[in-house]
Amino acid sequence: LMLCTAADGGCHFLLEDQRCAIHANLGPEAKPSGCRQFPFIVTATPKGGRLSTHHRCPCRTMGRRPPLTAEAAMPSVMGARGKPVTNFAVSEVRLRKGKTVSFEEWERIEAPILARLRRGEISADFFGVAPFPKLKRGATWRSVADSLVESKDGTRFGAAAAWFGDTILHLVGGTRPRPPSRPWADAFDRAEKRGRASDPRSVYADWIADELWSLRWAEELSFARFQVDVTTRFVIAEDIGRRLAASGLRPDRAAAEAVSIVEAVAESDHWSEVVELMKIDDASRAVAAE
């Protein structure tokens, strides 16, 4: 199944006032399951379901938001059989190659990390690893960046991919950034009007906390690889946010737009293939980029 999109890359069912035509005319229950569930993610664990969210939408990243509760999310995540539809399932966590721990032990490991993120602590060295590790199979960060820039095809995702690639060239290659137009700027225009400003650091910390808490990475990756992956993505997002803020955007909006760009690309095959190519050393640290 594929979603039919309009000429501008937006959903075919989007009305002129930016509402969903299916939702407006038939109710939220009639929407496709992916649309109905967004931005929620449900991960099955031995301790029950974990609820987390995507951060591609300003409804999640800008302004003060109501507390996220299971009760509020249930109508969106409930399946036809009256139970939450799980997106991922994790029973144990691989820390690194040859080292796997029980879910109970993982909870003890992640607790202090989540506590720091709840306090708004986030930086490029938060996980103690270096971004942009060497890549296997002859790949280079320049080739990755060039491929992403070449993905610009007139759609909003294409613009996001070009932003992502342009930033890698800027950070790794030292080139002068030439970013494309901003995807989804119209959605953030509306969000800025209805929300008060917040601390941009909280935008990043909340995003990384959800990335960690969701455990969706644990189905395929070790924690060591996740650390390098998320550190690289954070550095890219922070640089995009810094440049957007320098152009005159409100700092929290700049951070939120940066997160939406990076998350959209990170959930594509473009990035998942790159993550598999990252070299991770035995001490769970990135091999420094040349």
Tab-separated table of N, CA and C in Angstrom, residues 110-219:
chain	number	residue	atom	x	y	z
A	110	GLU	N	19.540	2.331	31.916
A	110	GLU	CA	18.952	3.493	31.266
A	110	GLU	C	18.411	4.538	32.243
A	111	ALA	N	18.094	4.129	33.476
A	111	ALA	CA	17.454	5.045	34.434
A	111	ALA	C	18.242	6.334	34.648
A	112	PRO	N	19.551	6.275	34.961
A	112	PRO	CA	20.281	7.532	35.165
A	112	PRO	C	20.424	8.354	33.888
A	113	ILE	N	20.449	7.685	32.735
A	113	ILE	CA	20.541	8.420	31.469
A	113	ILE	C	19.261	9.208	31.239
A	114	LEU	N	18.119	8.554	31.434
A	114	LEU	CA	16.839	9.236	31.267
A	114	LEU	C	16.674	10.373	32.268
A	115	ALA	N	17.173	10.183	33.482
A	115	ALA	CA	17.073	11.230	34.501
A	115	ALA	C	17.831	12.476	34.060
A	116	ARG	N	19.003	12.296	33.486
A	116	ARG	CA	19.783	13.437	32.998
A	116	ARG	C	19.061	14.145	31.858
A	117	LEU	N	18.461	13.364	30.968
A	117	LEU	CA	17.749	13.969	29.853
A	117	LEU	C	16.506	14.728	30.330
A	118	ARG	N	15.838	14.198	31.352
A	118	ARG	CA	14.680	14.914	31.903
A	118	ARG	C	15.082	16.253	32.501
A	119	ARG	N	16.327	16.345	32.967
A	119	ARG	CA	16.831	17.622	33.496
A	119	ARG	C	17.277	18.562	32.380
A	120	GLY	N	17.164	18.110	31.142
A	120	GLY	CA	17.547	18.960	30.014
A	120	GLY	C	19.007	18.877	29.645
A	121	GLU	N	19.718	17.888	30.183
A	121	GLU	CA	21.128	17.743	29.866
A	121	GLU	C	21.280	17.076	28.504
A	122	ILE	N	21.959	17.708	27.598
A	122	ILE	CA	22.247	17.126	26.294
A	122	ILE	C	23.393	17.903	25.671
A	123	SER	N	24.317	17.186	25.063
A	123	SER	CA	25.460	17.810	24.397
A	123	SER	C	26.044	16.797	23.429
A	124	ALA	N	26.999	17.232	22.632
A	124	ALA	CA	27.609	16.342	21.649
A	124	ALA	C	28.351	15.185	22.300
A	125	ASP	N	28.816	15.378	23.536
A	125	ASP	CA	29.544	14.292	24.212
A	125	ASP	C	28.712	13.620	25.302
A	126	PHE	N	27.388	13.742	25.206
A	126	PHE	CA	26.509	13.197	26.227
A	126	PHE	C	26.727	11.705	26.424
A	127	PHE	N	26.845	10.952	25.333
A	127	PHE	CA	27.016	9.501	25.422
A	127	PHE	C	28.487	9.087	25.454
A	128	GLY	N	29.384	10.053	25.410
A	128	GLY	CA	30.802	9.728	25.489
A	128	GLY	C	31.362	9.073	24.246
A	129	VAL	N	30.737	9.295	23.109
A	129	VAL	CA	31.233	8.732	21.851
A	129	VAL	C	31.417	9.860	20.844
A	130	ALA	N	32.224	9.594	19.829
A	130	ALA	CA	32.470	10.589	18.793
A	130	ALA	C	31.491	10.414	17.641
A	131	PRO	N	30.981	11.502	17.084
A	131	PRO	CA	30.116	11.392	15.913
A	131	PRO	C	30.940	11.102	14.659
A	132	PHE	N	30.255	10.741	13.608
A	132	PHE	CA	30.876	10.510	12.300
A	132	PHE	C	32.043	9.513	12.363
A	133	PRO	N	31.781	8.276	12.796
A	133	PRO	CA	32.845	7.269	12.810
A	133	PRO	C	33.242	6.883	11.394
A	134	LYS	N	34.340	6.170	11.269
A	134	LYS	CA	34.708	5.628	9.966
A	134	LYS	C	33.618	4.674	9.498
A	135	LEU	N	33.492	4.546	8.190
A	135	LEU	CA	32.478	3.686	7.600
A	135	LEU	C	33.130	2.498	6.901
A	136	LYS	N	32.419	1.380	6.889
A	136	LYS	CA	32.921	0.165	6.260
A	136	LYS	C	32.635	0.158	4.758
A	137	ARG	N	33.197	-0.833	4.091
A	137	ARG	CA	32.949	-1.112	2.669
A	137	ARG	C	33.329	0.053	1.757
A	138	GLY	N	34.327	0.823	2.173
A	138	GLY	CA	34.814	1.899	1.331
A	138	GLY	C	33.946	3.131	1.312
A	139	ALA	N	32.877	3.157	2.098
A	139	ALA	CA	32.005	4.334	2.143
A	139	ALA	C	32.680	5.469	2.889
A	140	THR	N	32.345	6.681	2.538
A	140	THR	CA	32.851	7.876	3.218
A	140	THR	C	31.682	8.792	3.546
A	141	TRP	N	31.912	9.678	4.462
A	141	TRP	CA	30.841	10.613	4.824
A	141	TRP	C	30.536	11.563	3.676
A	142	ARG	N	31.521	11.872	2.860
A	142	ARG	CA	31.259	12.713	1.694
A	142	ARG	C	30.338	11.999	0.707
A	143	SER	N	30.574	10.698	0.492
A	143	SER	CA	29.699	9.968	-0.427
A	143	SER	C	28.287	9.862	0.137
A	144	VAL	N	28.177	9.695	1.458
A	144	VAL	CA	26.855	9.668	2.097
A	144	VAL	C	26.153	11.011	1.892
A	145	ALA	N	26.889	12.089	2.137
A	145	ALA	CA	26.314	13.425	2.007
A	145	ALA	C	25.883	13.712	0.570
A	146	ASP	N	26.741	13.360	-0.376
A	146	ASP	CA	26.415	13.608	-1.784
A	146	ASP	C	25.150	12.850	-2.191
A	147	SER	N	25.019	11.613	-1.716
A	147	SER	CA	23.835	10.817	-2.034
A	147	SER	C	22.568	11.462	-1.478
A	148	LEU	N	22.656	12.004	-0.260
A	148	LEU	CA	21.499	12.646	0.344
A	148	LEU	C	21.127	13.936	-0.396
A	149	VAL	N	22.126	14.719	-0.764
A	149	VAL	CA	21.856	15.963	-1.495
A	149	VAL	C	21.211	15.653	-2.843
A	150	GLU	N	21.676	14.588	-3.483
A	150	GLU	CA	21.121	14.201	-4.781
A	150	GLU	C	19.680	13.694	-4.669
A	151	SER	N	19.226	13.418	-3.445
A	151	SER	CA	17.854	12.951	-3.238
A	151	SER	C	16.832	14.072	-3.351
A	152	LYS	N	17.299	15.300	-3.460
A	152	LYS	CA	16.377	16.423	-3.580
A	152	LYS	C	15.580	16.282	-4.870
A	153	ASP	N	14.258	16.086	-4.739
A	153	ASP	CA	13.415	15.780	-5.883
A	153	ASP	C	12.160	16.634	-5.958
A	154	GLY	N	12.139	17.728	-5.209
A	154	GLY	CA	10.963	18.593	-5.216
A	154	GLY	C	9.976	18.301	-4.111
A	155	THR	N	10.138	17.165	-3.427
A	155	THR	CA	9.265	16.855	-2.299
A	155	THR	C	9.857	17.419	-1.007
A	156	ARG	N	9.065	17.421	0.047
A	156	ARG	CA	9.565	17.911	1.324
A	156	ARG	C	10.615	16.961	1.895
A	157	PHE	N	10.399	15.664	1.708
A	157	PHE	CA	11.420	14.734	2.172
A	157	PHE	C	12.723	14.946	1.423
A	158	GLY	N	12.640	15.210	0.129
A	158	GLY	CA	13.846	15.479	-0.638
A	158	GLY	C	14.594	16.687	-0.111
A	159	ALA	N	13.855	17.723	0.287
A	159	ALA	CA	14.485	18.904	0.861
A	159	ALA	C	15.132	18.572	2.200
A	160	ALA	N	14.470	17.731	3.002
A	160	ALA	CA	15.035	17.323	4.288
A	160	ALA	C	16.326	16.534	4.078
A	161	ALA	N	16.324	15.624	3.107
A	161	ALA	CA	17.526	14.843	2.813
A	161	ALA	C	18.666	15.750	2.376
A	162	ALA	N	18.345	16.778	1.574
A	162	ALA	CA	19.380	17.710	1.128
A	162	ALA	C	19.944	18.510	2.301
A	163	TRP	N	19.089	18.927	3.223
A	163	TRP	CA	19.551	19.603	4.437
A	163	TRP	C	20.517	18.697	5.199
A	164	PHE	N	20.134	17.466	5.376
A	164	PHE	CA	20.927	16.485	6.108
A	164	PHE	C	22.300	16.323	5.449
A	165	GLY	N	22.300	16.120	4.133
A	165	GLY	CA	23.559	15.944	3.424
A	165	GLY	C	24.416	17.197	3.436
A	166	ASP	N	23.794	18.347	3.241
A	166	ASP	CA	24.527	19.616	3.261
A	166	ASP	C	25.206	19.830	4.611
A	167	THR	N	24.542	19.431	5.680
A	167	THR	CA	25.107	19.615	7.019
A	167	THR	C	26.278	18.669	7.254
A	168	ILE	N	26.195	17.447	6.744
A	168	ILE	CA	27.329	16.530	6.864
A	168	ILE	C	28.539	17.104	6.138
A	169	LEU	N	28.338	17.641	4.945
A	169	LEU	CA	29.439	18.247	4.206
A	169	LEU	C	30.037	19.418	4.979
A	170	HIS	N	29.175	20.172	5.637
A	170	HIS	CA	29.635	21.317	6.427
A	170	HIS	C	30.440	20.878	7.644
A	171	LEU	N	29.959	19.848	8.346
A	171	LEU	CA	30.597	19.431	9.599
A	171	LEU	C	31.829	18.562	9.372
A	172	VAL	N	31.786	17.693	8.383
A	172	VAL	CA	32.888	16.756	8.154
A	172	VAL	C	33.869	17.283	7.114
A	173	GLY	N	33.333	17.888	6.065
A	173	GLY	CA	34.196	18.345	4.983
A	173	GLY	C	34.606	19.792	5.063
A	174	GLY	N	33.968	20.551	5.974
A	174	GLY	CA	34.319	21.953	6.121
A	174	GLY	C	33.842	22.836	4.986
A	175	THR	N	32.888	22.361	4.185
A	175	THR	CA	32.398	23.159	3.072
A	175	THR	C	31.438	24.234	3.565
A	176	ARG	N	31.276	25.256	2.769
A	176	ARG	CA	30.324	26.309	3.105
A	176	ARG	C	28.911	25.788	2.886
A	177	PRO	N	28.075	25.860	3.906
A	177	PRO	CA	26.720	25.297	3.759
A	177	PRO	C	25.887	26.051	2.738
A	178	ARG	N	25.125	25.290	1.963
A	178	ARG	CA	24.198	25.863	0.990
A	178	ARG	C	22.855	25.156	1.151
A	179	PRO	N	22.181	25.380	2.252
A	179	PRO	CA	20.945	24.634	2.538
A	179	PRO	C	19.831	24.951	1.556
A	180	PRO	N	18.954	23.980	1.311
A	180	PRO	CA	17.797	24.206	0.437
A	180	PRO	C	16.680	24.915	1.203
A	181	SER	N	15.518	25.018	0.576
A	181	SER	CA	14.379	25.610	1.260
A	181	SER	C	13.964	24.728	2.432
A	182	ARG	N	13.291	25.333	3.425
A	182	ARG	CA	12.953	24.590	4.626
A	182	ARG	C	11.662	23.786	4.428
A	183	PRO	N	11.728	22.466	4.583
A	183	PRO	CA	10.505	21.668	4.481
A	183	PRO	C	9.628	21.881	5.710
A	184	TRP	N	8.340	21.820	5.514
A	184	TRP	CA	7.364	21.899	6.606
A	184	TRP	C	7.384	23.231	7.362
A	185	ALA	N	7.948	24.273	6.754
A	185	ALA	CA	7.989	25.580	7.426
A	185	ALA	C	6.583	26.090	7.709
A	186	ASP	N	5.633	25.784	6.824
A	186	ASP	CA	4.269	26.269	7.025
A	186	ASP	C	3.651	25.689	8.285
A	187	ALA	N	3.932	24.418	8.574
A	187	ALA	CA	3.404	23.803	9.791
A	187	ALA	C	3.991	24.470	11.032
A	188	PHE	N	5.261	24.821	10.972
A	188	PHE	CA	5.887	25.482	12.114
A	188	PHE	C	5.442	26.938	12.247
A	189	ASP	N	5.052	27.562	11.143
A	189	ASP	CA	4.466	28.907	11.218
A	189	ASP	C	3.210	28.870	12.081
A	190	ARG	N	2.353	27.879	11.829
A	190	ARG	CA	1.110	27.765	12.587
A	190	ARG	C	1.394	27.427	14.050
A	191	ALA	N	2.359	26.552	14.273
A	191	ALA	CA	2.677	26.151	15.648
A	191	ALA	C	3.245	27.310	16.449
A	192	GLU	N	4.044	28.136	15.811
A	192	GLU	CA	4.650	29.267	16.531
A	192	GLU	C	3.593	30.255	16.990
A	193	LYS	N	2.539	30.416	16.220
A	193	LYS	CA	1.489	31.365	16.576
A	193	LYS	C	0.690	30.904	17.792
A	194	ARG	N	0.595	29.598	17.988
A	194	ARG	CA	-0.261	29.112	19.077
A	194	ARG	C	0.526	28.658	20.311
A	195	GLY	N	1.857	28.709	20.252
A	195	GLY	CA	2.636	28.223	21.376
A	195	GLY	C	3.654	29.219	21.881
A	196	ARG	N	3.866	29.229	23.181
A	196	ARG	CA	4.883	30.087	23.771
A	196	ARG	C	6.261	29.479	23.588
A	197	ALA	N	7.270	30.336	23.630
A	197	ALA	CA	8.646	29.883	23.428
A	197	ALA	C	9.091	28.977	24.570
A	198	SER	N	9.974	28.038	24.256
A	198	SER	CA	10.529	27.146	25.257
A	198	SER	C	12.036	27.079	25.074
A	199	ASP	N	12.703	26.393	25.961
A	199	ASP	CA	14.151	26.261	25.908
A	199	ASP	C	14.520	25.289	24.776
A	200	PRO	N	15.330	25.720	23.808
A	200	PRO	CA	15.691	24.802	22.723
A	200	PRO	C	16.419	23.558	23.205
A	201	ARG	N	17.136	23.654	24.327
A	201	ARG	CA	17.814	22.465	24.836
A	201	ARG	C	16.808	21.396	25.234
A	202	SER	N	15.658	21.820	25.736
A	202	SER	CA	14.631	20.842	26.121
A	202	SER	C	14.050	20.146	24.899
A	203	VAL	N	14.024	20.848	23.756
A	203	VAL	CA	13.543	20.228	22.519
A	203	VAL	C	14.448	19.063	22.141
A	204	TYR	N	15.758	19.295	22.193
A	204	TYR	CA	16.714	18.241	21.851
A	204	TYR	C	16.711	17.117	22.895
A	205	ALA	N	16.715	17.494	24.173
A	205	ALA	CA	16.770	16.477	25.233
A	205	ALA	C	15.533	15.592	25.215
A	206	ASP	N	14.374	16.187	24.985
A	206	ASP	CA	13.131	15.423	24.933
A	206	ASP	C	13.147	14.457	23.754
A	207	TRP	N	13.680	14.905	22.640
A	207	TRP	CA	13.787	14.061	21.445
A	207	TRP	C	14.698	12.855	21.704
A	208	ILE	N	15.881	13.101	22.261
A	208	ILE	CA	16.817	12.015	22.521
A	208	ILE	C	16.258	11.061	23.577
A	209	ALA	N	15.555	11.599	24.572
A	209	ALA	CA	14.948	10.741	25.602
A	209	ALA	C	13.926	9.792	24.981
A	210	ASP	N	13.108	10.300	24.059
A	210	ASP	CA	12.135	9.442	23.391
A	210	ASP	C	12.815	8.402	22.504
A	211	GLU	N	13.907	8.813	21.856
A	211	GLU	CA	14.662	7.859	21.039
A	211	GLU	C	15.149	6.695	21.900
A	212	LEU	N	15.675	7.015	23.071
A	212	LEU	CA	16.195	5.987	23.968
A	212	LEU	C	15.069	5.151	24.566
A	213	TRP	N	14.051	5.801	25.080
A	213	TRP	CA	12.950	5.143	25.776
A	213	TRP	C	12.162	4.216	24.860
A	214	SER	N	12.015	4.580	23.600
A	214	SER	CA	11.188	3.788	22.684
A	214	SER	C	11.731	2.381	22.470
A	215	LEU	N	13.048	2.231	22.565
A	215	LEU	CA	13.709	0.936	22.363
A	215	LEU	C	13.493	0.365	20.963
A	216	ARG	N	12.988	1.167	20.037
A	216	ARG	CA	12.810	0.631	18.686
A	216	ARG	C	14.160	0.299	18.061
A	217	TRP	N	15.198	0.983	18.491
A	217	TRP	CA	16.550	0.691	17.999
A	217	TRP	C	17.020	-0.691	18.428
A	218	ALA	N	16.503	-1.178	19.578
A	218	ALA	CA	17.013	-2.422	20.170
A	218	ALA	C	16.635	-3.661	19.366
A	219	GLU	N	15.665	-3.548	18.464
A	219	GLU	CA	15.315	-4.701	17.634
A	219	GLU	C	16.437	-5.056	16.663
